[in-house]
């Protein structure tokens, strides 16, 4: 197999497809408290220790469905989150292990280049707020929590870092700064993707709109800006259009499978693979800055398979 071209070069040459949801796929294994480290029910990232075969199987499903990129199972593996589960002092090694598992899985696929993207979700704090519990935390502590996570992911061999599902733009800034610190410490510069999460009205949790969010972080050395989670593609459309009009950064668009609907106290996502493929295919046709698509909550390998078909058909028509 020819050497894998760098992530950003691949992004320049073609639209890249990310994988789908991890949490819902984990639930299909029907995990019990004893399946998690120290019996910490819901500690999904910890399954890399107790059930790495589950995580590897999920990665493989998405790669078999045609994903170019898989995200590491490290969404909640910043130090502040890991402190809650008793693994905070192992943040670097913990993330390194998660990244290595994903990298190892991609080596089984030699048909085309596959990339591993280090997932970095929120800390659970809101540094911009005045909330006595969520807002009163030293900014250095948040920055360091991400720096340690990024360091582990880089050492584990990820091709890019992804700051995702972010509700507070100040936390995004701190995560970007922490990621740059990790790159400097490891001596390895890799692409950095910064995502925000908007509600159906185009606002982050604390009221920041897309224009303010983008302006805040666009010149902080990021390579891709994106939107993920919270809503389906329809609700993202005005924000994606505005971002495309800036004609500055490559864009990532990874929506849920529609808006969540409450059924029996559970969030249910009802957008079909075909519906999602049609919506994101329209984005690719209308907004040339969109270079990465994929699926968040409610998406599964069938959604990714449908998105693969849309990307391939578009590439074929461009050749023609």
mmCIF file of C-alpha atoms in Angstrom:
data_model
loop_
_atom_site.group_PDB
_atom_site.id
_atom_site.type_symbol
_atom_site.label_atom_id
_atom_site.label_comp_id
_atom_site.label_asym_id
_atom_site.label_seq_id
_atom_site.Cartn_x
_atom_site.Cartn_y
_atom_site.Cartn_z
ATOM 1 C CA UNK A 1 0.000 0.000 0.000
ATOM 2 C CA UNK A 2 1.274 3.484 -0.832
ATOM 3 C CA UNK A 3 2.157 5.738 2.121
ATOM 4 C CA UNK A 4 -0.810 7.547 3.642
ATOM 5 C CA UNK A 5 -1.000 11.172 2.593
ATOM 6 C CA UNK A 6 -1.237 13.721 5.432
ATOM 7 C CA UNK A 7 -4.718 14.472 6.746
ATOM 8 C CA UNK A 8 -4.870 18.049 5.438
ATOM 9 C CA UNK A 9 -3.654 17.020 1.994
ATOM 10 C CA UNK A 10 -6.375 14.372 1.852
ATOM 11 C CA UNK A 11 -8.898 17.003 2.929
ATOM 12 C CA UNK A 12 -7.801 19.235 0.092
ATOM 13 C CA UNK A 13 -8.166 16.452 -2.456
ATOM 14 C CA UNK A 14 -11.520 15.028 -1.406
ATOM 15 C CA UNK A 15 -14.389 15.171 1.072
ATOM 16 C CA UNK A 16 -13.645 13.008 4.107
ATOM 17 C CA UNK A 17 -16.231 10.887 5.887
ATOM 18 C CA UNK A 18 -16.206 10.607 9.677
ATOM 19 C CA UNK A 19 -17.814 7.769 11.606
ATOM 20 C CA UNK A 20 -21.081 7.802 13.552
ATOM 21 C CA UNK A 21 -22.128 7.653 17.185
ATOM 22 C CA UNK A 22 -20.089 5.632 19.675
ATOM 23 C CA UNK A 23 -22.344 5.638 22.745
ATOM 24 C CA UNK A 24 -25.377 4.069 21.108
ATOM 25 C CA UNK A 25 -23.206 1.335 19.590
ATOM 26 C CA UNK A 26 -21.752 0.596 23.030
ATOM 27 C CA UNK A 27 -25.282 0.225 24.405
ATOM 28 C CA UNK A 28 -25.911 -2.587 21.932
ATOM 29 C CA UNK A 29 -23.532 -4.710 24.012
ATOM 30 C CA UNK A 30 -25.902 -4.177 26.955
ATOM 31 C CA UNK A 31 -23.076 -3.325 29.378
ATOM 32 C CA UNK A 32 -23.568 -3.935 33.101
ATOM 33 C CA UNK A 33 -21.809 -2.042 35.921
ATOM 34 C CA UNK A 34 -19.291 -4.880 36.234
ATOM 35 C CA UNK A 35 -18.244 -4.302 32.610
ATOM 36 C CA UNK A 36 -16.747 -0.914 33.493
ATOM 37 C CA UNK A 37 -13.507 -0.253 35.409
ATOM 38 C CA UNK A 38 -14.162 -0.184 39.157
ATOM 39 C CA UNK A 39 -17.853 -0.796 38.453
ATOM 40 C CA UNK A 40 -18.248 2.835 37.313
ATOM 41 C CA UNK A 41 -21.439 2.434 35.285
ATOM 42 C CA UNK A 42 -21.473 4.643 32.183
ATOM 43 C CA UNK A 43 -17.702 5.120 32.054
ATOM 44 C CA UNK A 44 -17.671 4.384 28.322
ATOM 45 C CA UNK A 45 -14.113 5.535 27.750
ATOM 46 C CA UNK A 46 -12.951 3.049 30.404
ATOM 47 C CA UNK A 47 -14.058 0.142 28.226
ATOM 48 C CA UNK A 48 -10.662 0.433 26.536
ATOM 49 C CA UNK A 49 -9.386 -1.325 29.681
ATOM 50 C CA UNK A 50 -12.133 -3.876 30.339
ATOM 51 C CA UNK A 51 -13.584 -4.505 26.872
ATOM 52 C CA UNK A 52 -11.219 -3.221 24.170
ATOM 53 C CA UNK A 53 -12.733 -5.822 21.817
ATOM 54 C CA UNK A 54 -16.074 -3.976 21.976
ATOM 55 C CA UNK A 55 -14.511 -0.659 20.992
ATOM 56 C CA UNK A 56 -12.472 -2.263 18.255
ATOM 57 C CA UNK A 57 -15.572 -3.948 16.855
ATOM 58 C CA UNK A 58 -17.395 -0.602 16.719
ATOM 59 C CA UNK A 59 -14.444 1.048 14.978
ATOM 60 C CA UNK A 60 -14.396 -1.795 12.441
ATOM 61 C CA UNK A 61 -18.128 -1.467 11.721
ATOM 62 C CA UNK A 62 -17.678 2.170 10.757
ATOM 63 C CA UNK A 63 -14.580 1.475 8.702
ATOM 64 C CA UNK A 64 -16.406 -1.330 6.891
ATOM 65 C CA UNK A 65 -19.255 1.117 6.210
ATOM 66 C CA UNK A 66 -16.768 3.338 4.376
ATOM 67 C CA UNK A 67 -15.634 5.914 6.950
ATOM 68 C CA UNK A 68 -12.340 7.587 6.082
ATOM 69 C CA UNK A 69 -11.860 8.670 9.695
ATOM 70 C CA UNK A 70 -12.731 7.143 13.049
ATOM 71 C CA UNK A 71 -12.831 9.077 16.304
ATOM 72 C CA UNK A 72 -11.093 7.706 19.354
ATOM 73 C CA UNK A 73 -13.306 6.578 22.243
ATOM 74 C CA UNK A 74 -11.944 9.425 24.364
ATOM 75 C CA UNK A 75 -14.818 11.917 24.372
ATOM 76 C CA UNK A 76 -14.772 12.154 28.191
ATOM 77 C CA UNK A 77 -11.082 11.534 28.766
ATOM 78 C CA UNK A 78 -9.842 14.994 29.709
ATOM 79 C CA UNK A 79 -8.274 15.065 33.161
ATOM 80 C CA UNK A 80 -11.240 16.727 34.890
ATOM 81 C CA UNK A 81 -13.592 14.024 33.656
ATOM 82 C CA UNK A 82 -11.159 11.218 34.426
ATOM 83 C CA UNK A 83 -10.746 12.562 37.963
ATOM 84 C CA UNK A 84 -14.386 11.620 38.527
ATOM 85 C CA UNK A 85 -13.581 7.983 37.729
ATOM 86 C CA UNK A 86 -10.251 7.783 39.542
ATOM 87 C CA UNK A 87 -8.068 7.874 36.439
ATOM 88 C CA UNK A 88 -7.081 11.537 36.370
ATOM 89 C CA UNK A 89 -3.462 10.864 37.271
ATOM 90 C CA UNK A 90 -3.243 8.509 34.282
ATOM 91 C CA UNK A 91 -4.648 10.943 31.707
ATOM 92 C CA UNK A 92 -1.726 10.798 29.268
ATOM 93 C CA UNK A 93 -1.333 7.009 29.284
ATOM 94 C CA UNK A 94 -5.102 6.479 29.264
ATOM 95 C CA UNK A 95 -5.555 8.552 26.099
ATOM 96 C CA UNK A 96 -2.485 7.028 24.502
ATOM 97 C CA UNK A 97 -3.982 3.560 24.991
ATOM 98 C CA UNK A 98 -7.319 4.626 23.476
ATOM 99 C CA UNK A 99 -5.588 6.152 20.454
ATOM 100 C CA UNK A 100 -3.397 3.106 19.904
ATOM 101 C CA UNK A 101 -6.458 0.845 19.823
ATOM 102 C CA UNK A 102 -8.032 2.957 17.069
ATOM 103 C CA UNK A 103 -4.793 3.164 15.099
ATOM 104 C CA UNK A 104 -4.344 -0.596 15.378
ATOM 105 C CA UNK A 105 -7.847 -1.117 13.986
ATOM 106 C CA UNK A 106 -7.222 1.066 10.927
ATOM 107 C CA UNK A 107 -4.144 -0.967 9.976
ATOM 108 C CA UNK A 108 -6.478 -3.854 9.156
ATOM 109 C CA UNK A 109 -7.927 -1.811 6.279
ATOM 110 C CA UNK A 110 -5.587 -1.421 3.326
ATOM 111 C CA UNK A 111 -8.027 -0.506 0.554
ATOM 112 C CA UNK A 112 -7.527 3.221 1.063
ATOM 113 C CA UNK A 113 -6.023 5.608 3.642
ATOM 114 C CA UNK A 114 -7.861 5.657 6.985
ATOM 115 C CA UNK A 115 -7.342 8.324 9.638
ATOM 116 C CA UNK A 116 -7.697 8.392 13.410
ATOM 117 C CA UNK A 117 -9.023 11.584 14.968
ATOM 118 C CA UNK A 118 -8.545 12.238 18.673
ATOM 119 C CA UNK A 119 -11.908 13.114 20.242
ATOM 120 C CA UNK A 120 -11.865 15.746 22.985
ATOM 121 C CA UNK A 121 -15.283 16.465 24.494
ATOM 122 C CA UNK A 122 -16.199 19.098 27.111
ATOM 123 C CA UNK A 123 -15.040 19.042 30.727
ATOM 124 C CA UNK A 124 -18.528 19.507 32.138
ATOM 125 C CA UNK A 125 -17.630 22.991 33.398
ATOM 126 C CA UNK A 126 -18.753 26.317 31.912
ATOM 127 C CA UNK A 127 -15.913 28.771 32.525
ATOM 128 C CA UNK A 128 -17.833 31.674 30.963
ATOM 129 C CA UNK A 129 -20.712 31.355 33.416
ATOM 130 C CA UNK A 130 -21.190 32.661 36.936
ATOM 131 C CA UNK A 131 -22.584 29.348 38.137
ATOM 132 C CA UNK A 132 -21.059 28.592 41.562
ATOM 133 C CA UNK A 133 -20.445 24.951 40.653
ATOM 134 C CA UNK A 134 -19.794 24.946 36.904
ATOM 135 C CA UNK A 135 -18.203 28.343 36.402
ATOM 136 C CA UNK A 136 -15.857 28.771 39.319
ATOM 137 C CA UNK A 137 -12.827 26.831 38.145
ATOM 138 C CA UNK A 138 -9.348 28.176 37.331
ATOM 139 C CA UNK A 139 -8.851 28.542 33.599
ATOM 140 C CA UNK A 140 -5.380 27.002 33.851
ATOM 141 C CA UNK A 141 -6.968 23.847 35.235
ATOM 142 C CA UNK A 142 -9.202 23.481 32.193
ATOM 143 C CA UNK A 143 -6.374 24.270 29.780
ATOM 144 C CA UNK A 144 -4.126 21.704 31.469
ATOM 145 C CA UNK A 145 -6.891 19.073 31.417
ATOM 146 C CA UNK A 146 -7.005 19.326 27.623
ATOM 147 C CA UNK A 147 -3.216 19.601 27.249
ATOM 148 C CA UNK A 148 -2.721 16.265 29.024
ATOM 149 C CA UNK A 149 -5.438 14.611 26.960
ATOM 150 C CA UNK A 150 -4.042 15.953 23.695
ATOM 151 C CA UNK A 151 -0.558 14.812 24.675
ATOM 152 C CA UNK A 152 -1.762 11.241 25.179
ATOM 153 C CA UNK A 153 -3.702 11.207 21.922
ATOM 154 C CA UNK A 154 -0.719 12.553 19.993
ATOM 155 C CA UNK A 155 1.615 9.981 21.557
ATOM 156 C CA UNK A 156 -0.920 7.302 20.626
ATOM 157 C CA UNK A 157 -0.608 8.236 16.959
ATOM 158 C CA UNK A 158 -3.745 10.190 16.019
ATOM 159 C CA UNK A 159 -3.724 12.014 12.687
ATOM 160 C CA UNK A 160 -5.676 15.025 13.972
ATOM 161 C CA UNK A 161 -7.285 16.408 17.127
ATOM 162 C CA UNK A 162 -10.993 17.195 17.386
ATOM 163 C CA UNK A 163 -12.464 19.528 20.006
ATOM 164 C CA UNK A 164 -16.151 18.630 19.874
ATOM 165 C CA UNK A 165 -19.630 19.127 21.315
ATOM 166 C CA UNK A 166 -18.502 22.387 22.895
ATOM 167 C CA UNK A 167 -21.084 24.502 24.716
ATOM 168 C CA UNK A 168 -18.845 27.325 25.979
ATOM 169 C CA UNK A 169 -16.633 29.242 23.565
ATOM 170 C CA UNK A 170 -14.148 30.073 26.334
ATOM 171 C CA UNK A 171 -13.671 26.356 26.932
ATOM 172 C CA UNK A 172 -13.035 25.917 23.189
ATOM 173 C CA UNK A 173 -10.304 28.563 23.409
ATOM 174 C CA UNK A 174 -8.721 26.787 26.366
ATOM 175 C CA UNK A 175 -8.881 23.446 24.582
ATOM 176 C CA UNK A 176 -7.164 24.951 21.530
ATOM 177 C CA UNK A 177 -4.439 26.453 23.718
ATOM 178 C CA UNK A 178 -3.991 23.158 25.542
ATOM 179 C CA UNK A 179 -3.724 21.303 22.236
ATOM 180 C CA UNK A 180 -1.017 23.659 21.009
ATOM 181 C CA UNK A 181 0.852 23.157 24.291
ATOM 182 C CA UNK A 182 0.707 19.396 23.785
ATOM 183 C CA UNK A 183 2.014 19.709 20.238
ATOM 184 C CA UNK A 184 4.897 21.824 21.461
ATOM 185 C CA UNK A 185 5.694 19.366 24.266
ATOM 186 C CA UNK A 186 5.607 16.298 21.997
ATOM 187 C CA UNK A 187 7.339 18.068 19.124
ATOM 188 C CA UNK A 188 4.603 16.906 16.753
ATOM 189 C CA UNK A 189 2.289 19.330 15.000
ATOM 190 C CA UNK A 190 -0.945 17.790 13.773
ATOM 191 C CA UNK A 191 -4.163 19.274 12.356
ATOM 192 C CA UNK A 192 -6.599 20.772 14.846
ATOM 193 C CA UNK A 193 -10.383 20.826 14.393
ATOM 194 C CA UNK A 194 -12.540 23.049 16.611
ATOM 195 C CA UNK A 195 -16.258 22.358 16.827
ATOM 196 C CA UNK A 196 -19.110 24.170 18.473
ATOM 197 C CA UNK A 197 -22.559 22.839 19.311
ATOM 198 C CA UNK A 198 -25.568 25.035 18.544
ATOM 199 C CA UNK A 199 -29.210 24.673 19.498
ATOM 200 C CA UNK A 200 -32.042 24.861 16.980
ATOM 201 C CA UNK A 201 -31.892 28.670 17.170
ATOM 202 C CA UNK A 202 -28.190 28.794 16.254
ATOM 203 C CA UNK A 203 -26.862 29.568 19.736
ATOM 204 C CA UNK A 204 -24.419 27.870 22.065
ATOM 205 C CA UNK A 205 -25.639 27.068 25.586
ATOM 206 C CA UNK A 206 -24.592 30.456 26.971
ATOM 207 C CA UNK A 207 -26.030 32.405 24.034
ATOM 208 C CA UNK A 208 -22.999 32.748 21.741
ATOM 209 C CA UNK A 209 -24.027 32.766 18.075
ATOM 210 C CA UNK A 210 -22.038 31.262 15.216
ATOM 211 C CA UNK A 211 -20.585 34.595 14.130
ATOM 212 C CA UNK A 212 -19.164 35.327 17.588
ATOM 213 C CA UNK A 213 -17.964 31.759 18.102
ATOM 214 C CA UNK A 214 -16.155 31.629 14.782
ATOM 215 C CA UNK A 215 -14.590 35.067 15.186
ATOM 216 C CA UNK A 216 -13.322 34.110 18.642
ATOM 217 C CA UNK A 217 -11.322 31.051 17.567
ATOM 218 C CA UNK A 218 -10.773 31.285 13.795
ATOM 219 C CA UNK A 219 -7.315 32.861 14.113
ATOM 220 C CA UNK A 220 -6.059 30.556 16.899
ATOM 221 C CA UNK A 221 -4.186 28.160 14.642
ATOM 222 C CA UNK A 222 -7.048 25.786 13.864
ATOM 223 C CA UNK A 223 -7.237 23.956 10.540
ATOM 224 C CA UNK A 224 -10.929 23.124 10.390
ATOM 225 C CA UNK A 225 -13.985 24.678 12.033
ATOM 226 C CA UNK A 226 -17.119 22.677 12.526
ATOM 227 C CA UNK A 227 -20.554 22.003 13.942
ATOM 228 C CA UNK A 228 -21.599 18.785 15.600
ATOM 229 C CA UNK A 229 -24.335 17.304 17.777
ATOM 230 C CA UNK A 230 -27.414 18.974 19.347
ATOM 231 C CA UNK A 231 -29.481 19.238 16.148
ATOM 232 C CA UNK A 232 -30.090 17.586 12.818
ATOM 233 C CA UNK A 233 -28.832 18.957 9.496
ATOM 234 C CA UNK A 234 -31.879 21.138 8.839
ATOM 235 C CA UNK A 235 -31.353 23.265 11.944
ATOM 236 C CA UNK A 236 -27.656 23.690 11.091
ATOM 237 C CA UNK A 237 -28.312 25.082 7.614
ATOM 238 C CA UNK A 238 -28.227 28.862 8.350
ATOM 239 C CA UNK A 239 -25.009 28.519 10.358
ATOM 240 C CA UNK A 240 -23.331 26.341 7.736
ATOM 241 C CA UNK A 241 -24.322 28.836 5.043
ATOM 242 C CA UNK A 242 -22.801 31.728 6.995
ATOM 243 C CA UNK A 243 -19.583 29.816 7.636
ATOM 244 C CA UNK A 244 -19.321 28.851 3.974
ATOM 245 C CA UNK A 245 -19.677 32.490 2.964
ATOM 246 C CA UNK A 246 -16.565 33.381 4.973
ATOM 247 C CA UNK A 247 -14.516 31.240 2.570
ATOM 248 C CA UNK A 248 -11.723 30.874 5.120
ATOM 249 C CA UNK A 249 -11.622 27.509 6.860
ATOM 250 C CA UNK A 250 -12.498 24.030 5.726
ATOM 251 C CA UNK A 251 -15.729 23.064 7.454
ATOM 252 C CA UNK A 252 -16.886 19.965 9.305
ATOM 253 C CA UNK A 253 -20.607 19.193 9.568
ATOM 254 C CA UNK A 254 -21.547 16.245 11.807
ATOM 255 C CA UNK A 255 -25.227 16.494 12.850
ATOM 256 C CA UNK A 256 -27.434 14.155 14.811
ATOM 257 C CA UNK A 257 -29.896 11.956 12.981
ATOM 258 C CA UNK A 258 -32.468 14.717 13.312
ATOM 259 C CA UNK A 259 -33.694 16.559 16.379
ATOM 260 C CA UNK A 260 -34.081 14.329 19.428
ATOM 261 C CA UNK A 261 -37.620 13.293 20.325
ATOM 262 C CA UNK A 262 -38.561 12.270 23.841
ATOM 263 C CA UNK A 263 -40.102 8.825 23.994
ATOM 264 C CA UNK A 264 -40.538 7.278 27.429
ATOM 265 C CA UNK A 265 -37.886 9.526 28.892
ATOM 266 C CA UNK A 266 -35.312 8.607 26.228
ATOM 267 C CA UNK A 267 -34.008 10.687 23.350
ATOM 268 C CA UNK A 268 -34.888 9.084 20.029
ATOM 269 C CA UNK A 269 -33.426 10.124 16.676
ATOM 270 C CA UNK A 270 -35.581 9.276 13.694
ATOM 271 C CA UNK A 271 -33.788 10.572 10.605
ATOM 272 C CA UNK A 272 -33.196 7.662 8.257
ATOM 273 C CA UNK A 273 -29.859 6.964 6.564
ATOM 274 C CA UNK A 274 -31.412 8.055 3.264
ATOM 275 C CA UNK A 275 -32.771 11.279 4.749
ATOM 276 C CA UNK A 276 -29.471 12.159 6.313
ATOM 277 C CA UNK A 277 -27.581 11.360 3.126
ATOM 278 C CA UNK A 278 -29.896 13.621 1.131
ATOM 279 C CA UNK A 279 -29.466 16.509 3.601
ATOM 280 C CA UNK A 280 -25.677 16.289 3.800
ATOM 281 C CA UNK A 281 -25.431 15.691 0.074
ATOM 282 C CA UNK A 282 -27.229 19.010 -0.390
ATOM 283 C CA UNK A 283 -24.656 20.654 1.892
ATOM 284 C CA UNK A 284 -21.824 19.307 -0.242
ATOM 285 C CA UNK A 285 -23.489 20.635 -3.392
ATOM 286 C CA UNK A 286 -24.346 24.061 -1.979
ATOM 287 C CA UNK A 287 -21.433 24.832 0.352
ATOM 288 C CA UNK A 288 -17.990 24.109 -1.128
ATOM 289 C CA UNK A 289 -16.169 24.822 2.151
ATOM 290 C CA UNK A 290 -17.767 21.704 3.685
ATOM 291 C CA UNK A 291 -15.012 19.092 3.467
ATOM 292 C CA UNK A 292 -15.933 16.712 6.289
ATOM 293 C CA UNK A 293 -19.278 15.087 7.000
ATOM 294 C CA UNK A 294 -20.326 12.363 9.408
ATOM 295 C CA UNK A 295 -22.884 11.507 12.045
ATOM 296 C CA UNK A 296 -23.367 12.226 15.731
ATOM 297 C CA UNK A 297 -26.130 11.037 18.095
ATOM 298 C CA UNK A 298 -28.551 8.527 16.616
ATOM 299 C CA UNK A 299 -26.353 7.613 13.654
ATOM 300 C CA UNK A 300 -25.089 4.106 13.043
ATOM 301 C CA UNK A 301 -23.070 2.264 10.388
ATOM 302 C CA UNK A 302 -26.048 2.317 8.015
ATOM 303 C CA UNK A 303 -26.092 6.122 8.114
ATOM 304 C CA UNK A 304 -22.357 6.172 7.364
ATOM 305 C CA UNK A 305 -22.812 3.714 4.508
ATOM 306 C CA UNK A 306 -25.435 6.030 2.976
ATOM 307 C CA UNK A 307 -23.130 9.043 3.373
ATOM 308 C CA UNK A 308 -20.320 7.093 1.705
ATOM 309 C CA UNK A 309 -22.524 6.554 -1.310
ATOM 310 C CA UNK A 310 -23.330 10.277 -1.548
ATOM 311 C CA UNK A 311 -19.656 11.273 -1.401
ATOM 312 C CA UNK A 312 -18.657 8.686 -3.999
ATOM 313 C CA UNK A 313 -21.445 9.698 -6.369
ATOM 314 C CA UNK A 314 -20.459 13.347 -6.080
ATOM 315 C CA UNK A 315 -16.806 12.533 -6.739
ATOM 316 C CA UNK A 316 -17.794 10.496 -9.788
ATOM 317 C CA UNK A 317 -19.983 13.274 -11.194
ATOM 318 C CA UNK A 318 -17.162 15.787 -10.709
ATOM 319 C CA UNK A 319 -14.874 13.555 -12.752
ATOM 320 C CA UNK A 320 -17.475 13.346 -15.478
#
